[in-house]
Amino acid sequence: MEFSALPLLLFKLFDRFTALAVFCTVFCLVFDFMKRRKTCGNYPPGPRGLPFVGNILQVDLSNPHLSFAKLWKKYGDVVSLEFGWTNLVVLSGYKTLKEALVKKSEDFADRPSFPIYEKFFRQHGEGIVFAKYGDWWKQQRKFSLLTLKNFGLRKKSLELQIVEEAEFLIQGFESEQGRPFDPHFHLTYATSNIICSIVFGERFEYNDKKFRRYLHILEESFVLEGGFWGQLMNAFPFLCYLPGPQNKLFQNQDKISQFLQEIIMSHKETWDPNCTRDFIDAFLTQQEKTKNDPNTSFLEGKMIGAVAGLFSAGTETTSTTLSWGLLFMVLHPDVQSRVHEEIDRVIGKGRRPRLEDREEMPFTNAVIHETQRLGNVGPISLPHETYRDTTVMGYTIQKGTMIIPNISSALFDEDIWLTPHQFNPGHFLDSDGKFVRPEAFIPFSAGHRACLGEQLAKTELFIFFTSMLQRFTLFLPENEPRPSYKEARFGITLCPLPYRLCVKAR
């Protein structure tokens, strides 16, 4: 080959490479377009997405609820988005949420897949919280509700356990001896012990190292799963198989399953079908009864998932709500004083609070509800998925579309709440000072996927909150920055940033 012919050869090779690159680019763009194409008419409006990534760069994954609030104002109550090739529809406003979650509850009752949990689910089962809608889910939800009822839900026995646990919580506060402390972990130990008594049949001491380690891992997992990395991996599942900080999430899942497996194995060794002690025993009994049923959901390998779902749901949301409650009390000492006055008048200082006291304590009840509203612990709920083709507010949504219920939009709707962004117990009081609950108050979501532990959470919130305020005056430490309720950390729940307070015996 002559040297002078080399440039021509390189030019031809470059020309072919360029043509191939152009072809591949066009092919990928056409493929991406076909994947995103909506086949149904009257699909909800939304911002235009970028090829391959969709709208994910337009949403703050560290605070998605804030991004959804902006989209609500710009595009309306029903907004379409794309995370990668996943179609999402965000529902905002109480009327929209009511139509979807209540009036058309079954249409929106399914759950999407969650790549970050795929390995855990494959080994241990989805549990009641994440299970797809169908016969399996119906069996498990019915069983869970019945078991919770049998072990104290709506019964005096469980209320007494909460009252007793409140005493351990108070002792934990007293052990701080007036020094500034972060109340978060004391509250977590107390609320988790209630669900422990139902699921495991026992409570743990607050200084139990194994128990504390498990709760720390659980809390860390909540932040990872609901935060930036968790949402990114759900949108782009291939990231689950790459090295990086996201792998901490999978390590924690293994530790959680190991902790639960040890407890389950211990139960199996002492299990007596004639003496059901807790949820695990009830599951084992039901498993034995249905072992010859090919359609049973009570399978050997599914118990950890069932237990993990109940335990997680029954711990984090209630303890976080109480954390918000104490923060609001130290930021609003005038409200705290009114709560003290009502507790002294109705309960006094000589006996423990009872759930029946709630009817005679409208202001305290209003404070607790306002804490749930402004604290906004579950701002966007867990994603739903359409079970069939359906419509909402006149828009058509196809089966298999991920649905984000924007619970914040109902709790902060300016057309419903007088001062939606301020702490105002008056939102739950009428002109005569009697307690009222606006219809738009849905912190536990609504419909088929509403929180099954709602009654338990309400009981815990009232008894723990009134017990703490009966015994203590709460105040901010001197010479420390004043915390703000407008700053929070988003995981699966919305938590106040760490803060410290002091307590003084009343």
XYZ file of C-alpha atoms in Angstrom:
506
model
C 0.000 0.000 0.000
C 1.328 3.409 -0.919
C 1.753 5.849 1.927
C -0.260 8.461 0.032
C -3.325 6.173 0.092
C -3.392 5.975 3.912
C -5.342 9.247 4.448
C -8.010 8.108 2.010
C -8.324 4.760 3.825
C -8.583 6.480 7.212
C -11.192 8.845 5.807
C -13.281 5.909 4.534
C -12.987 4.126 7.904
C -13.939 7.290 9.757
C -16.837 7.835 7.387
C -18.125 4.294 8.031
C -17.673 4.713 11.783
C -19.613 7.976 11.680
C -22.417 6.352 9.687
C -22.578 3.477 12.170
C -22.618 5.890 15.097
C -25.408 7.925 13.512
C -27.402 4.751 12.795
C -26.986 3.511 16.390
C -27.957 6.915 17.773
C -31.056 7.142 15.618
C -31.979 3.531 16.450
C -31.636 4.180 20.186
C -33.672 7.388 19.990
C -36.439 5.656 18.032
C -36.407 2.753 20.492
C -36.563 5.218 23.390
C -39.451 7.050 21.708
C -41.400 3.818 21.219
C -40.856 2.865 24.867
C -42.208 6.236 26.002
C -45.088 6.518 23.551
C -48.467 6.722 25.270
C -51.132 4.661 23.494
C -54.075 6.008 25.480
C -55.764 9.300 24.750
C -56.154 12.154 27.218
C -53.046 11.223 29.196
C -52.240 13.628 32.064
C -50.017 16.646 31.319
C -46.473 16.984 32.567
C -43.021 18.348 31.802
C -41.195 17.064 28.741
C -38.550 14.502 29.640
C -35.099 13.868 28.243
C -34.279 10.737 26.231
C -33.478 7.683 28.362
C -33.620 9.496 31.739
C -37.047 11.086 31.446
C -37.821 13.678 34.129
C -35.558 12.320 36.836
C -33.202 15.308 36.577
C -36.171 17.635 37.131
C -37.064 16.089 40.503
C -35.037 16.565 43.673
C -34.650 12.940 44.759
C -33.552 14.078 48.220
C -36.838 15.989 48.661
C -39.270 14.693 46.030
C -42.322 15.975 47.924
C -41.099 19.552 47.393
C -40.648 18.952 43.671
C -44.122 17.426 43.427
C -45.583 20.487 45.184
C -44.107 22.728 42.468
C -45.386 20.448 39.705
C -48.844 20.524 41.302
C -48.967 24.314 41.059
C -47.709 24.328 37.471
C -49.561 21.394 35.872
C -52.545 20.729 38.107
C -53.865 17.880 40.246
C -52.811 15.045 37.906
C -49.234 15.206 36.557
C -47.390 12.665 34.412
C -43.662 12.020 34.734
C -41.102 9.497 33.520
C -38.280 8.065 35.590
C -36.181 6.272 33.024
C -38.751 4.139 31.185
C -41.117 4.016 34.162
C -44.310 6.044 33.770
C -45.427 7.860 36.900
C -48.545 9.855 37.658
C -48.569 12.157 40.698
C -51.987 12.737 42.273
C -52.438 15.941 44.283
C -55.322 17.651 46.038
C -57.794 15.979 48.367
C -60.566 15.644 45.748
C -58.191 13.840 43.386
C -56.835 11.569 46.123
C -60.355 10.740 47.296
C -61.485 9.829 43.785
C -58.490 7.551 43.226
C -57.858 5.999 46.651
C -61.433 5.799 47.965
C -63.969 5.870 45.138
C -61.783 3.805 42.787
C -59.767 2.069 45.463
C -59.285 -1.245 43.678
C -58.179 0.473 40.459
C -55.255 1.997 42.376
C -54.604 -0.846 44.837
C -51.626 -2.521 43.186
C -47.944 -2.042 44.040
C -45.151 -1.527 41.494
C -41.942 -3.541 41.599
C -39.092 -2.191 43.731
C -35.675 -3.282 42.381
C -33.955 -2.309 45.642
C -35.998 -4.977 47.461
C -35.904 -7.625 44.733
C -33.274 -9.821 46.401
C -34.934 -9.539 49.838
C -38.384 -10.306 48.421
C -37.093 -13.265 46.439
C -35.628 -14.805 49.600
C -38.148 -13.759 52.240
C -41.388 -12.614 50.584
C -42.871 -9.177 49.955
C -44.838 -8.862 53.180
C -48.202 -7.159 53.440
C -46.837 -3.671 52.703
C -45.179 -4.353 49.343
C -47.179 -7.317 48.031
C -48.928 -7.056 44.665
C -52.705 -6.728 44.844
C -54.487 -10.056 44.539
C -55.456 -13.164 46.481
C -52.071 -13.434 48.232
C -52.316 -9.843 49.495
C -55.954 -10.289 50.538
C -55.069 -13.404 52.563
C -52.202 -11.693 54.319
C -54.051 -8.441 55.060
C -57.055 -10.285 56.480
C -54.748 -12.439 58.599
C -52.711 -9.436 59.796
C -55.799 -7.441 60.793
C -57.290 -10.416 62.628
C -54.009 -11.156 64.416
C -53.534 -7.527 65.469
C -57.083 -7.556 66.817
C -56.509 -10.804 68.712
C -53.334 -9.457 70.302
C -54.852 -6.303 71.635
C -55.767 -3.878 68.871
C -58.875 -2.043 70.139
C -58.624 -4.018 73.378
C -57.703 -2.928 76.890
C -54.750 -5.328 77.082
C -52.761 -3.486 74.423
C -53.616 -0.118 75.925
C -52.188 -1.299 79.252
C -48.989 -2.375 77.515
C -48.646 1.090 75.981
C -49.270 2.722 79.368
C -46.578 0.527 80.933
C -44.146 1.272 78.101
C -44.789 4.977 78.620
C -43.348 4.552 82.120
C -40.142 3.110 80.664
C -40.002 6.053 78.267
C -40.387 8.501 81.158
C -37.611 6.726 83.045
C -35.413 7.147 79.984
C -36.089 10.885 79.985
C -35.423 11.077 83.746
C -32.071 9.326 83.267
C -30.870 12.364 81.298
C -31.021 14.314 84.609
C -32.007 17.605 83.026
C -29.132 17.615 80.555
C -29.770 18.396 76.870
C -30.492 15.217 74.883
C -31.905 14.036 71.565
C -35.262 12.357 72.322
C -35.407 10.461 69.031
C -33.937 7.149 70.153
C -35.897 7.032 73.422
C -39.058 7.443 71.359
C -37.957 4.793 68.865
C -37.276 2.253 71.631
C -40.706 2.876 73.161
C -42.765 2.611 69.968
C -40.800 -0.364 68.637
C -41.371 -2.245 71.899
C -45.132 -2.075 71.329
C -44.887 -3.755 67.945
C -42.292 -6.150 69.422
C -44.823 -7.301 72.002
C -47.324 -8.043 69.220
C -44.950 -9.600 66.681
C -42.267 -11.178 68.910
C -44.209 -11.588 72.155
C -41.601 -9.668 74.170
C -40.149 -6.224 74.781
C -36.475 -5.239 74.905
C -34.613 -3.138 77.421
C -33.518 0.229 76.049
C -29.870 -0.621 76.724
C -30.035 -3.974 74.875
C -27.128 -3.662 72.434
C -28.512 -6.108 69.884
C -31.899 -4.387 69.871
C -30.355 -0.930 69.573
C -28.137 -2.097 66.718
C -31.143 -3.504 64.875
C -33.102 -0.248 65.234
C -30.090 1.739 64.034
C -29.804 -0.446 60.928
C -33.542 -0.155 60.332
C -33.458 3.636 60.546
C -30.406 3.843 58.287
C -32.194 1.627 55.764
C -35.232 3.914 55.756
C -33.037 6.872 54.837
C -31.195 4.952 52.107
C -34.303 3.335 50.609
C -36.379 6.485 50.411
C -33.513 8.867 49.662
C -31.481 9.694 46.576
C -29.799 6.326 46.008
C -32.871 4.225 46.662
C -35.018 6.186 44.218
C -32.255 6.262 41.625
C -31.828 2.477 41.750
C -35.571 1.935 41.452
C -35.565 4.087 38.313
C -32.410 2.470 36.876
C -32.249 -1.106 38.235
C -28.845 -1.862 36.659
C -27.290 0.378 39.344
C -28.149 -2.346 41.884
C -25.398 -4.506 40.378
C -22.658 -1.879 40.347
C -20.256 -1.104 43.213
C -20.943 2.048 45.168
C -22.462 3.520 48.344
C -25.856 2.054 47.445
C -24.608 -1.409 48.403
C -24.888 -0.399 52.066
C -28.613 -0.802 51.595
C -28.291 -4.470 50.623
C -25.896 -5.151 53.487
C -28.464 -3.741 55.906
C -31.191 -5.921 54.421
C -29.057 -8.980 55.127
C -28.537 -7.884 58.732
C -32.255 -7.271 59.237
C -33.173 -10.695 57.852
C -30.546 -12.334 60.084
C -31.948 -10.638 63.203
C -35.496 -11.708 62.357
C -34.435 -15.220 61.364
C -32.904 -15.806 64.789
C -36.135 -14.779 66.528
C -38.258 -16.937 64.224
C -36.020 -19.972 64.755
C -36.304 -19.497 68.518
C -40.105 -19.421 68.181
C -40.141 -22.609 66.140
C -38.284 -24.443 68.897
C -40.920 -23.544 71.487
C -44.000 -23.264 69.272
C -47.195 -24.827 70.596
C -50.219 -24.697 68.226
C -52.499 -24.687 71.266
C -50.874 -21.591 72.766
C -50.452 -18.662 70.398
C -48.192 -16.058 71.970
C -47.728 -13.532 69.161
C -47.854 -12.840 65.421
C -45.045 -15.297 64.625
C -46.846 -18.120 66.443
C -50.069 -17.239 64.639
C -48.256 -17.391 61.285
C -46.736 -20.785 62.153
C -50.176 -22.105 63.151
C -51.765 -20.849 59.936
C -48.873 -22.315 57.964
C -49.535 -25.719 59.490
C -53.270 -25.484 58.793
C -52.805 -24.602 55.126
C -49.746 -26.713 54.292
C -51.706 -28.840 51.814
C -53.332 -25.851 50.110
C -51.484 -25.104 46.827
C -52.764 -21.499 46.905
C -51.688 -20.690 50.441
C -49.729 -17.519 51.109
C -48.408 -18.890 54.418
C -45.170 -20.304 53.077
C -42.011 -21.175 55.007
C -39.861 -18.666 53.181
C -42.344 -15.794 53.363
C -42.515 -15.207 57.113
C -39.530 -12.872 57.381
C -41.047 -10.549 54.801
C -44.366 -10.516 56.665
C -42.683 -9.799 60.008
C -40.310 -7.176 58.572
C -43.167 -5.256 56.991
C -45.222 -5.109 60.167
C -42.270 -4.200 62.355
C -40.999 -1.438 60.061
C -44.423 0.106 59.546
C -45.201 -0.051 63.260
C -42.063 1.675 64.471
C -40.726 4.480 62.316
C -43.855 6.516 61.585
C -45.080 6.697 65.194
C -41.693 7.542 66.729
C -41.101 10.215 64.072
C -44.526 11.758 64.732
C -43.702 11.955 68.439
C -40.350 13.572 67.587
C -42.242 16.244 65.683
C -44.652 16.621 68.589
C -41.928 17.359 71.141
C -40.255 19.763 68.727
C -43.493 21.713 68.312
C -43.916 21.832 72.096
C -40.508 23.407 72.742
C -41.046 25.846 69.860
C -44.539 26.786 71.125
C -44.403 26.940 74.949
C -47.812 28.649 75.035
C -49.380 25.585 73.399
C -47.463 23.328 75.779
C -48.896 25.265 78.742
C -52.456 24.760 77.478
C -51.788 21.019 77.116
C -50.462 20.950 80.703
C -53.612 22.708 81.942
C -55.925 20.277 80.184
C -53.985 17.233 81.424
C -54.071 18.550 85.002
C -57.818 19.212 84.788
C -58.875 15.931 83.174
C -56.275 13.402 84.351
C -54.454 15.099 87.197
C -51.047 13.980 88.385
C -52.013 10.960 90.428
C -52.966 8.447 87.711
C -51.752 7.392 84.296
C -53.466 8.599 81.119
C -56.079 6.334 79.517
C -57.359 6.303 75.969
C -60.865 7.154 77.182
C -59.480 10.508 78.419
C -59.086 11.612 74.803
C -62.807 12.436 74.469
C -62.528 14.972 77.302
C -59.283 16.525 76.013
C -60.124 18.257 72.719
C -57.162 20.635 72.775
C -54.551 17.915 73.396
C -56.213 15.790 70.735
C -56.064 18.744 68.343
C -52.359 19.260 69.118
C -51.612 15.622 68.280
C -53.542 15.829 65.008
C -51.884 19.110 64.067
C -48.524 17.461 64.764
C -49.435 14.728 62.282
C -50.568 17.278 59.713
C -47.664 19.727 59.856
C -45.093 17.029 60.636
C -46.205 15.353 57.413
C -44.424 12.089 58.229
C -45.503 10.282 55.036
C -45.529 13.118 52.488
C -45.924 10.974 49.365
C -46.983 7.623 50.804
C -45.620 4.473 49.192
C -46.108 4.245 45.417
C -49.229 2.535 44.147
C -49.810 0.997 40.725
C -52.957 0.896 38.640
C -54.553 -2.548 38.760
C -56.501 -1.935 35.538
C -57.034 0.822 32.975
C -58.856 3.638 34.731
C -59.556 7.360 34.819
C -59.073 10.046 37.439
C -60.268 13.639 37.177
C -61.091 12.934 33.536
C -57.585 11.708 32.597
C -56.939 8.195 31.298
C -54.294 6.095 33.055
C -53.198 2.705 31.801
C -52.869 -0.464 33.832
C -49.385 -0.863 35.339
C -48.701 2.868 35.749
C -46.893 3.864 38.949
C -48.986 6.229 41.076
C -47.561 8.673 43.615
C -50.247 9.825 46.098
C -49.099 13.298 47.128
C -50.451 13.164 50.694
C -48.811 16.531 51.465
C -51.146 18.222 49.021
C -54.158 17.266 51.163
C -52.477 18.198 54.443
C -51.311 21.605 53.162
C -54.191 22.528 50.842
C -54.716 26.279 51.162
C -58.405 25.889 50.316
C -58.935 23.654 53.365
C -56.547 24.786 56.109
C -56.585 28.340 57.466
C -52.807 28.533 58.047
C -51.468 25.428 56.271
C -47.773 26.140 56.845
C -48.007 27.090 60.520
C -48.540 25.047 63.673
C -52.152 25.768 64.542
C -54.177 23.299 66.680
C -57.211 25.437 65.836
C -57.406 23.548 62.555
C -59.022 20.744 64.580
C -61.265 22.791 66.873
C -64.640 24.366 66.174
C -65.875 27.702 67.496
C -66.929 26.029 70.753
C -63.513 24.450 71.311
C -64.735 20.946 70.443
C -62.549 18.590 68.435
C -63.308 18.244 64.716
C -61.481 16.260 62.059
C -61.543 17.723 58.538
C -62.110 15.138 55.809
C -58.826 16.075 54.120
C -56.815 14.849 57.113
C -55.399 11.604 55.666
C -51.915 11.026 57.170
C -52.547 7.258 57.089
C -53.530 7.396 53.406
C -56.900 5.917 52.389
C -58.573 3.059 50.563
C -57.327 -0.502 50.126
C -53.726 0.440 50.976
C -54.470 2.559 54.036
C -52.211 1.829 57.002
C -53.572 -1.252 58.789
C -51.992 -0.113 62.068
C -53.848 3.216 62.172
C -55.771 2.431 65.368
C -52.616 1.217 67.099
C -50.726 4.364 66.078
C -53.513 6.641 67.347
C -53.507 4.908 70.712
C -49.731 5.129 71.026
C -49.623 8.794 70.026
C -52.203 9.827 72.624
C -50.870 7.813 75.550
C -47.161 8.481 74.936
C -47.695 12.188 74.279
C -49.946 12.842 77.269
C -47.720 10.742 79.548
C -44.654 12.816 78.666
C -46.488 16.126 79.022
C -48.101 15.010 82.288
C -44.687 14.470 83.871
C -42.424 17.036 82.209
C -42.035 20.583 81.078
C -40.030 20.599 77.858
C -37.704 23.459 76.899
C -34.795 24.257 74.615
C -31.225 24.189 75.972
C -29.517 27.515 76.467
C -26.759 28.630 74.107
C -27.725 26.153 71.394
C -29.096 26.959 67.911
C -32.876 27.112 67.782
C -34.210 24.174 65.698
C -36.636 24.785 62.862
C -39.620 22.671 61.863
C -39.171 23.888 58.280
C -36.033 21.798 57.867
C -36.345 18.031 57.654
C -34.676 14.860 56.374
C -36.498 12.774 53.807
C -36.199 8.999 53.759
C -39.277 6.828 53.501
C -40.575 9.164 56.217
C -40.020 12.884 56.764
C -38.082 13.375 60.012
C -37.094 16.562 61.833
C -33.384 17.265 61.775
C -31.665 16.104 64.991
C -32.371 18.475 67.864
C -31.864 18.479 71.617
C -34.192 19.450 74.421
C -34.250 19.478 78.209
C -36.957 18.162 80.525
C -37.949 19.305 83.978
C -40.225 17.311 86.257
C -43.548 19.008 86.893
